[in-house]
Amino acid sequence: MSSSSSSEPVFLFPGQGGYLPGGLSRVCADRSLPAVVGQVDAISLRYGGPTISTLLESADAPTLDMLLASDVPALSLAIFATELAVLDLARELAGVTPGLVIGHSFGEFAALTAAGALGLADGVRLVIARDRALRASPDAEGGMVALRVGRQRANAVVGSLADRGLAVAAHNGYDQVVVSGPHESLDRLTALAGLLGIEATRLRVPYPFHNRLLAAANRLFEAEVAEVRVRAPRVPMYSPVLGRYVETEQDSREILTSHLEREVGFMPALVSVRGDGYTHFLECGARAALTDLVSACLPGVQTAAPLRQRRTLDELRGAFATSSSSEAGSNGSSVAQTGSNGSSIATTGSNGAPVASARADAAPVEPARLGTQQVAVPTAAVPATAPAPAEPAPSAGADVPGLVDELRTLYASAVGYPEEVFEADIELEADLGIDSIRQTELLQRARQKYDLPEADIRITDYTTLESIAELLTQLGAGRVKA
């Protein structure tokens, strides 16, 4: 199943990267949530699962980090519901429908539902069953690391450790490969990557997805899949897990029964469908993790991420309308903003195979001591000439509004957004889609700019430029524990 040419958009369904706290809260100022969200809640209750409407409609909804720590089942269902809500809103507001669907890791569940291979009730049931199988598995401890290298070198690095617990989990781009495994194994991988000058980013995920370590969970989940009705897709679908178009009921079922252990070949999928003539890509979920990867990987394409950040109903309508016209950004330059170097700026993970930001100028990494969990943050490249002296550190009497202006310029330059979007009190994650990994890196840049000491803090406590400016003044005055 392929197309020699198609102007119909490819709808991309992300995994864990598809969560934005209160992602539809501004839409709800003018209307109620799409009906599918309420239907997901009702079906979930029937199967003993959580309700998730408030996670989509409340501006004060828990962050990704909070849900990872306290309620992964609600997070998974919220992602699934968000993606189906965006699908319905695209059709309702602008008449935009998919010419092809592609899911990334856990996003294949929503893609199968959108394509008609799963009914809504069965889709919800399987999302809940998947989380239960993972929680019940004794061997599901572990995580994931994104390496800024190509696939061949990633294989060599992983192979050199001779650790059977490690596995290449996802091939996301020309220079992005995700590896999963036990925490101790990932520690060794990260240390080796640092010695080799390879950027390595520990990703915020609850399990070592796409790894044989999840074989027991997969067997538990297979039993649940056997109880539901699965069909051939009614909308064209390409599966990065299968590495081919999904054409039969058996194909659909194979995705479900193997996705926990098999690698996600996202980049090969992009190359394949681009070769079949697809040139328009729309992120059918929150944020822009997948369209940013598309922009970094494929030439001559148009991408759109209507829910990159919280939008009003009119803004969302305009974003959908633009995505279906020739005004959509080539390589993400208009609808889906990219960094100033033309590369990806989103660093959001994917539940099962996270995607990290694609930056061509990434340097080696060092751990940032922010909070209790170490996060790998790129260090500055060694300059050929002597570095410029650090600017005077802000002190207790510093002008916070003036410091906000300086941070606005720093942050806008780093992520490629216009300066005017960085209002003092705007939420970096909820409103601008800058997740905590990227925020950690940006705070490191600010700290280095003013030659301030590292601080033992939680990055999620400082989510606006105003709060970051206040933190920097406190660091300058020695009020924060280093």
Coordinates of C-alpha atoms in Angstrom, one line a residue:
M1 CA 0.0 0.0 0.0
S2 CA 1.7 3.2 -1.1
S3 CA 1.2 6.4 -3.0
S4 CA 3.3 7.8 -5.8
S5 CA 2.3 11.3 -4.7
S6 CA 0.1 12.7 -2.0
S7 CA -0.7 16.1 -0.7
E8 CA -2.9 14.6 2.1
P9 CA -1.0 15.0 5.4
V10 CA 0.6 12.1 7.2
F11 CA -0.8 12.2 10.8
L12 CA 2.0 11.4 13.3
F13 CA 1.0 10.0 16.7
P14 CA 3.6 10.5 19.4
G15 CA 4.1 8.5 22.5
Q16 CA 5.0 10.1 25.8
G17 CA 5.9 13.3 24.0
G18 CA 2.2 13.7 23.2
Y19 CA 1.4 15.1 26.7
L20 CA 1.0 18.8 27.4
P21 CA -0.5 19.7 30.8
G22 CA -3.9 21.3 30.1
G23 CA -3.2 21.1 26.4
L24 CA -6.8 21.9 25.5
S25 CA -7.4 24.4 28.4
R26 CA -7.5 27.4 26.1
V27 CA -9.8 25.6 23.6
C28 CA -12.2 24.9 26.5
A29 CA -12.6 28.6 27.1
D30 CA -14.8 28.7 24.0
R31 CA -16.3 25.2 23.9
S32 CA -16.4 21.9 25.7
L33 CA -13.8 19.2 25.2
P34 CA -14.2 17.0 22.1
A35 CA -16.7 14.3 22.8
V36 CA -14.1 11.5 22.4
V37 CA -12.4 12.6 25.6
G38 CA -15.5 12.0 27.7
Q39 CA -16.0 8.7 25.9
V40 CA -12.4 7.7 26.9
D41 CA -13.2 8.5 30.5
A42 CA -16.4 6.5 30.5
I43 CA -14.8 3.5 28.9
S44 CA -11.8 3.7 31.2
L45 CA -14.0 3.6 34.3
R46 CA -15.7 0.5 32.9
Y47 CA -12.3 -1.3 32.8
G48 CA -11.2 0.1 36.2
G49 CA -8.9 2.7 34.7
P50 CA -8.4 6.4 35.5
T51 CA -10.2 9.5 34.2
I52 CA -8.1 12.0 32.3
S53 CA -10.4 14.9 31.2
T54 CA -8.9 17.3 33.8
L55 CA -5.4 16.6 32.5
L56 CA -6.4 18.0 29.2
E57 CA -8.7 20.9 30.2
S58 CA -7.1 22.2 33.4
A59 CA -4.3 24.8 33.1
D60 CA -3.1 23.5 36.5
A61 CA -2.9 19.9 35.4
P62 CA 0.1 17.9 36.7
T63 CA 3.3 18.0 34.6
L64 CA 4.9 15.1 32.8
D65 CA 7.4 14.6 35.6
M66 CA 4.6 14.5 38.2
L67 CA 2.6 11.9 36.3
L68 CA 5.7 9.8 35.7
A69 CA 6.3 9.8 39.4
S70 CA 2.8 9.2 40.6
D71 CA 0.3 8.1 37.8
V72 CA 1.8 6.5 34.7
P73 CA -1.6 4.9 33.7
A74 CA -3.3 8.3 33.7
L75 CA -0.4 9.7 31.6
S76 CA -0.7 7.0 29.0
L77 CA -4.5 7.4 28.7
A78 CA -4.2 11.2 28.5
I79 CA -1.7 10.9 25.6
F80 CA -4.1 8.5 23.8
A81 CA -7.1 10.8 24.4
T82 CA -5.2 13.9 23.4
E83 CA -4.3 12.4 20.0
L84 CA -7.8 11.3 19.2
A85 CA -9.1 14.7 20.3
V86 CA -6.6 16.4 17.9
L87 CA -7.7 14.0 15.1
D88 CA -11.4 15.0 15.7
L89 CA -10.6 18.7 16.0
A90 CA -8.6 18.7 12.7
R91 CA -11.6 17.3 10.9
E92 CA -14.2 19.4 12.7
L93 CA -12.4 22.8 12.5
A94 CA -10.7 22.6 9.1
G95 CA -11.8 19.4 7.3
V96 CA -8.3 18.0 7.5
T97 CA -8.1 14.2 7.5
P98 CA -5.1 11.9 7.2
G99 CA -3.8 10.4 4.0
L100 CA -1.6 8.1 6.1
V101 CA -1.1 7.5 9.8
I102 CA 2.2 6.7 11.6
G103 CA 2.5 6.0 15.3
H104 CA 5.8 6.3 17.2
S105 CA 6.1 3.5 19.8
F106 CA 3.0 3.8 22.1
G107 CA 1.6 6.2 19.6
E108 CA 0.8 3.2 17.4
F109 CA -2.2 2.5 19.7
A110 CA -3.8 5.8 18.8
A111 CA -2.8 5.4 15.1
L112 CA -4.5 2.0 15.0
T113 CA -7.6 3.5 16.5
A114 CA -7.5 6.4 14.1
A115 CA -7.2 4.0 11.2
G116 CA -10.1 1.9 12.3
A117 CA -8.1 -1.2 13.1
L118 CA -9.2 -0.8 16.8
G119 CA -12.5 0.4 18.1
L120 CA -12.4 3.1 20.7
A121 CA -13.4 0.9 23.5
D122 CA -10.8 -1.7 22.6
G123 CA -8.2 0.9 22.2
V124 CA -8.9 2.2 25.7
R125 CA -9.0 -1.3 27.1
L126 CA -5.6 -2.1 25.6
V127 CA -4.0 1.1 26.9
I128 CA -5.1 0.2 30.4
A129 CA -4.0 -3.5 30.0
R130 CA -0.6 -2.4 28.7
D131 CA 0.1 -0.4 31.9
R132 CA -1.1 -3.2 34.1
A133 CA 1.1 -5.7 32.3
L134 CA 4.2 -3.5 32.7
R135 CA 3.5 -3.0 36.4
A136 CA 3.0 -6.7 36.9
S137 CA 6.3 -7.7 35.2
P138 CA 9.2 -8.5 37.5
D139 CA 11.8 -7.6 34.9
A140 CA 10.5 -4.1 33.8
E141 CA 13.0 -2.0 35.8
G142 CA 15.2 0.2 33.6
G143 CA 15.2 3.2 31.4
M144 CA 16.4 4.7 28.2
V145 CA 19.3 6.9 26.8
A146 CA 19.3 8.9 23.6
L147 CA 22.7 9.0 21.8
R148 CA 23.6 11.7 19.3
V149 CA 25.1 9.3 16.8
G150 CA 24.1 7.4 13.7
R151 CA 22.8 3.9 13.8
Q152 CA 26.1 2.2 12.8
R153 CA 28.2 3.9 15.5
A154 CA 25.4 3.3 18.1
N155 CA 25.6 -0.4 17.3
A156 CA 29.4 -0.4 17.8
V157 CA 29.2 1.5 21.1
V158 CA 26.5 -0.7 22.5
G159 CA 28.2 -3.8 21.3
S160 CA 31.5 -2.9 22.8
L161 CA 29.9 -3.1 26.3
A162 CA 28.9 -6.8 25.7
D163 CA 25.9 -6.2 27.9
R164 CA 22.9 -8.4 27.0
G165 CA 20.6 -6.1 28.8
L166 CA 21.2 -3.2 26.4
A167 CA 19.3 -2.9 23.1
V168 CA 18.8 -0.3 20.4
A169 CA 15.2 0.7 21.0
A170 CA 14.6 3.3 18.4
H171 CA 16.3 4.8 15.3
N172 CA 14.8 8.3 15.2
G173 CA 17.1 10.2 12.9
Y174 CA 20.4 10.4 11.1
D175 CA 22.1 11.2 14.4
Q176 CA 19.7 10.0 17.0
V177 CA 19.5 6.5 18.4
V178 CA 17.8 5.5 21.6
V179 CA 19.1 2.6 23.7
S180 CA 17.2 0.9 26.5
G181 CA 18.3 -1.3 29.4
P182 CA 18.8 -1.7 33.1
H183 CA 19.8 1.5 35.0
E184 CA 23.2 0.2 35.8
S185 CA 23.9 -0.7 32.2
L186 CA 22.7 2.7 31.1
D187 CA 25.1 4.3 33.6
R188 CA 28.0 2.4 31.9
L189 CA 26.8 3.4 28.5
T190 CA 26.5 7.1 29.4
A191 CA 30.0 7.0 30.9
L192 CA 31.5 5.4 27.8
A193 CA 29.6 7.9 25.6
G194 CA 31.2 10.8 27.6
L195 CA 34.7 9.3 27.0
L196 CA 34.0 9.1 23.3
G197 CA 32.6 12.6 23.0
I198 CA 29.1 11.4 22.2
E199 CA 26.1 13.4 23.6
A200 CA 24.0 11.1 25.8
T201 CA 20.7 12.1 27.3
R202 CA 18.9 10.1 30.0
L203 CA 15.2 10.1 29.1
R204 CA 12.3 10.4 31.4
V205 CA 10.5 7.1 31.0
P206 CA 9.3 4.5 33.5
Y207 CA 10.5 1.3 31.7
P208 CA 13.2 0.0 29.3
F209 CA 10.9 -0.1 26.3
H210 CA 11.6 -2.0 23.1
N211 CA 13.8 -4.5 24.9
R212 CA 13.7 -8.2 25.6
L213 CA 13.6 -7.3 29.3
L214 CA 9.9 -6.7 28.7
A215 CA 9.2 -10.2 27.4
A216 CA 7.2 -11.1 30.5
A217 CA 5.1 -8.0 30.3
N218 CA 4.6 -8.7 26.6
R219 CA 3.3 -12.2 27.3
L220 CA 0.8 -10.8 29.8
F221 CA -0.3 -8.2 27.3
E222 CA -0.7 -10.7 24.5
A223 CA -3.4 -12.5 26.5
E224 CA -5.4 -9.2 26.6
V225 CA -4.9 -8.6 22.9
A226 CA -6.3 -12.0 22.1
E227 CA -9.6 -10.9 23.7
V228 CA -10.2 -7.8 21.5
R229 CA -11.4 -7.4 17.9
V230 CA -8.6 -6.2 15.6
R231 CA -9.1 -5.3 12.0
A232 CA -7.1 -4.3 8.9
P233 CA -6.8 -0.5 8.8
R234 CA -9.4 1.5 6.8
V235 CA -6.9 4.4 6.5
P236 CA -3.4 3.8 5.1
M237 CA -1.0 3.1 7.9
Y238 CA 2.8 2.6 8.1
S239 CA 4.2 1.0 11.2
P240 CA 7.8 1.8 12.4
V241 CA 7.7 -1.3 14.5
L242 CA 6.9 -3.6 11.6
G243 CA 8.9 -1.6 9.1
R244 CA 6.2 -1.7 6.5
Y245 CA 2.6 -0.7 5.6
V246 CA -0.1 -2.2 7.7
E247 CA -2.4 -4.1 5.4
T248 CA -4.1 -7.0 7.2
E249 CA -5.7 -7.9 10.5
Q250 CA -2.5 -10.0 11.3
D251 CA -0.3 -6.9 10.7
S252 CA -2.4 -4.9 13.2
R253 CA -2.3 -7.6 15.8
E254 CA 1.5 -8.1 15.3
I255 CA 2.1 -4.5 16.2
L256 CA 0.2 -4.9 19.5
T257 CA 1.8 -8.2 20.5
S258 CA 5.4 -7.2 19.7
H259 CA 5.8 -3.5 20.3
L260 CA 7.2 -3.8 23.8
E261 CA 10.2 -5.8 22.6
R262 CA 10.8 -4.7 19.0
E263 CA 12.8 -1.7 17.9
V264 CA 11.0 1.5 16.5
G265 CA 12.4 2.3 13.1
F266 CA 11.0 5.8 12.9
M267 CA 13.6 7.2 10.5
P268 CA 13.4 4.3 8.0
A269 CA 9.6 4.8 8.1
L270 CA 10.0 8.5 7.2
V271 CA 12.4 7.7 4.4
S272 CA 10.0 5.0 3.0
V273 CA 6.8 7.2 3.0
R274 CA 8.7 10.2 1.6
G275 CA 9.8 7.9 -1.2
D276 CA 6.2 7.1 -1.8
G277 CA 5.4 10.8 -2.3
Y278 CA 4.1 12.0 1.1
T279 CA 5.4 15.5 1.8
H280 CA 2.9 16.9 4.4
F281 CA 3.3 15.8 8.0
L282 CA 1.0 16.9 10.9
E283 CA 1.7 16.1 14.6
C284 CA -1.6 14.5 15.8
G285 CA -0.9 15.2 19.5
A286 CA 0.6 17.7 21.8
R287 CA 4.0 19.3 21.3
A288 CA 6.1 18.7 18.2
A289 CA 8.6 15.9 18.9
L290 CA 7.9 14.0 15.7
T291 CA 7.5 16.8 13.2
D292 CA 10.7 18.3 14.5
L293 CA 12.4 14.9 13.7
V294 CA 10.8 15.0 10.2
S295 CA 12.1 18.5 9.6
A296 CA 15.6 17.4 10.7
C297 CA 15.5 14.2 8.5
L298 CA 13.6 14.9 5.3
P299 CA 14.2 17.6 2.6
G300 CA 11.4 19.2 0.8
V301 CA 8.6 18.5 3.2
Q302 CA 6.0 20.6 5.0
T303 CA 5.3 20.1 8.7
A304 CA 2.7 21.4 11.2
A305 CA 2.3 20.9 14.9
P306 CA -1.0 22.6 15.8
L307 CA -0.8 21.8 19.5
R308 CA 2.9 22.6 19.9
Q309 CA 1.7 24.8 22.7
R310 CA -1.7 25.7 24.3
R311 CA -3.9 27.5 21.8
T312 CA -7.2 29.1 21.7
L313 CA -10.0 27.6 19.5
D314 CA -9.4 30.2 16.8
E315 CA -5.6 29.7 16.9
L316 CA -6.1 26.0 16.6
R317 CA -8.5 26.4 13.7
G318 CA -5.9 28.6 11.9
A319 CA -3.1 26.1 12.6
F320 CA -5.1 23.3 11.1
A321 CA -6.2 25.4 8.1
T322 CA -2.6 26.4 7.4
S323 CA -1.4 22.8 7.7
S324 CA -3.5 21.8 4.8
S325 CA -2.4 24.7 2.5
S326 CA 0.7 25.6 0.7
E327 CA 1.5 28.1 3.5
A328 CA 2.6 25.3 5.8
G329 CA 6.3 25.6 6.7
S330 CA 8.8 23.9 4.6
N331 CA 10.9 21.8 6.9
G332 CA 9.0 23.3 9.8
S333 CA 9.9 26.9 9.1
S334 CA 6.4 28.3 9.5
V335 CA 3.9 26.2 11.2
A336 CA 6.3 24.1 13.2
Q337 CA 9.0 26.3 14.4
T338 CA 12.5 24.9 14.4
G339 CA 15.8 26.1 15.9
S340 CA 17.8 28.8 14.2
N341 CA 20.1 26.2 12.7
G342 CA 17.2 24.5 11.1
S343 CA 17.2 21.6 13.5
S344 CA 14.8 20.3 16.0
I345 CA 14.1 22.1 19.3
A346 CA 11.7 19.7 21.0
T347 CA 13.2 17.3 23.5
T348 CA 10.1 15.5 24.6
G349 CA 10.2 11.8 25.1
S350 CA 8.0 9.1 23.6
N351 CA 6.5 6.5 25.8
G352 CA 8.5 3.5 24.7
A353 CA 11.0 5.2 22.5
P354 CA 11.6 8.8 23.4
V355 CA 12.8 11.4 21.0
A356 CA 15.3 14.0 22.1
S357 CA 16.1 17.3 20.5
A358 CA 18.0 17.2 17.3
R359 CA 20.8 19.7 17.4
A360 CA 23.7 19.5 14.9
D361 CA 26.0 21.5 17.2
A362 CA 25.7 19.3 20.2
A363 CA 28.9 18.8 22.2
P364 CA 30.0 16.2 24.8
V365 CA 27.9 15.9 27.9
E366 CA 28.3 16.3 31.7
P367 CA 25.7 15.6 34.4
A368 CA 23.9 18.6 35.7
R369 CA 23.2 18.5 39.5
L370 CA 19.7 19.9 39.3
G371 CA 17.3 18.0 41.6
T372 CA 17.9 14.5 42.7
Q373 CA 18.2 13.0 39.2
Q374 CA 21.2 13.6 37.0
V375 CA 20.3 14.9 33.6
A376 CA 22.8 14.9 30.8
V377 CA 23.4 18.4 29.6
P378 CA 25.6 19.4 26.6
T379 CA 28.7 21.4 27.7
A380 CA 30.0 24.3 25.7
A381 CA 32.3 23.4 22.9
V382 CA 36.0 24.3 23.6
P383 CA 36.6 27.6 21.7
A384 CA 39.7 28.1 19.6
T385 CA 40.4 31.4 21.3
A386 CA 40.1 32.5 24.9
P387 CA 36.5 32.5 26.2
A388 CA 34.8 35.8 26.8
P389 CA 34.8 36.7 30.5
A390 CA 31.6 35.9 32.4
E391 CA 29.2 38.7 33.0
P392 CA 28.9 40.0 36.6
A393 CA 26.8 37.7 38.7
P394 CA 23.3 39.0 39.6
S395 CA 23.2 39.8 43.3
A396 CA 20.4 40.1 45.8
G397 CA 19.8 43.7 44.8
A398 CA 19.8 42.9 41.1
D399 CA 17.1 44.2 38.8
V400 CA 14.9 41.2 38.2
P401 CA 13.0 42.7 35.2
G402 CA 16.3 43.6 33.6
L403 CA 17.6 40.1 34.2
V404 CA 14.4 38.7 32.6
D405 CA 15.2 40.7 29.5
E406 CA 18.6 39.2 29.3
L407 CA 17.3 35.7 29.8
R408 CA 14.6 36.3 27.2
T409 CA 17.4 37.0 24.6
L410 CA 19.4 33.9 25.8
Y411 CA 16.5 31.5 25.7
A412 CA 15.1 32.8 22.4
S413 CA 18.5 32.4 20.7
A414 CA 18.9 28.9 22.1
V415 CA 15.6 27.5 21.0
G416 CA 14.9 29.6 17.9
Y417 CA 11.6 31.2 19.1
P418 CA 10.9 34.9 18.7
E419 CA 11.8 36.9 21.8
E420 CA 8.3 38.3 22.2
V421 CA 6.9 34.9 23.2
F422 CA 9.0 34.8 26.3
E423 CA 6.9 36.8 28.6
A424 CA 8.1 36.9 32.2
D425 CA 5.4 34.7 33.6
I426 CA 4.7 32.4 30.7
E427 CA 5.1 28.7 31.5
L428 CA 8.1 27.3 29.6
E429 CA 6.7 23.7 29.4
A430 CA 3.0 24.2 29.4
D431 CA 2.8 27.2 27.1
L432 CA 6.0 26.9 25.0
G433 CA 6.6 23.1 24.9
I434 CA 10.1 23.4 26.4
D435 CA 10.4 20.3 28.6
S436 CA 12.5 19.9 31.7
I437 CA 15.5 18.3 30.0
R438 CA 15.8 21.4 27.7
Q439 CA 15.1 23.7 30.6
T440 CA 17.9 22.1 32.5
E441 CA 20.3 22.8 29.6
L442 CA 19.1 26.4 29.3
L443 CA 19.5 27.0 33.0
Q444 CA 23.0 25.6 32.8
R445 CA 23.8 28.2 30.0
A446 CA 22.4 31.0 32.2
R447 CA 24.5 29.8 35.2
Q448 CA 27.6 29.7 33.1
K449 CA 26.9 33.1 31.5
Y450 CA 27.0 34.7 35.0
D451 CA 29.7 32.3 36.4
L452 CA 27.3 31.1 39.1
P453 CA 27.7 27.9 41.1
E454 CA 25.6 24.8 40.4
A455 CA 22.6 24.4 42.7
D456 CA 20.8 21.5 44.3
I457 CA 17.3 22.4 43.0
R458 CA 14.3 20.9 41.2
I459 CA 14.0 22.3 37.7
T460 CA 10.2 21.9 37.9
D461 CA 10.2 24.6 40.7
Y462 CA 11.4 27.2 38.2
T463 CA 9.2 27.2 35.2
T464 CA 9.1 30.9 34.1
L465 CA 11.7 33.4 33.2
E466 CA 10.7 35.5 36.2
S467 CA 11.3 32.6 38.7
I468 CA 14.6 31.7 37.0
A469 CA 15.7 35.3 37.3
E470 CA 14.9 35.3 41.0
L471 CA 16.8 32.0 41.4
L472 CA 19.9 33.5 39.7
T473 CA 19.8 36.5 42.0
Q474 CA 19.6 34.2 45.0
L475 CA 22.6 32.1 43.6
G476 CA 24.5 35.3 43.2
A477 CA 23.8 36.2 46.8
G478 CA 24.7 32.8 48.1
R479 CA 21.1 32.1 49.3
V480 CA 20.7 28.8 47.5
K481 CA 22.6 25.6 48.5
A482 CA 25.2 24.8 46.0

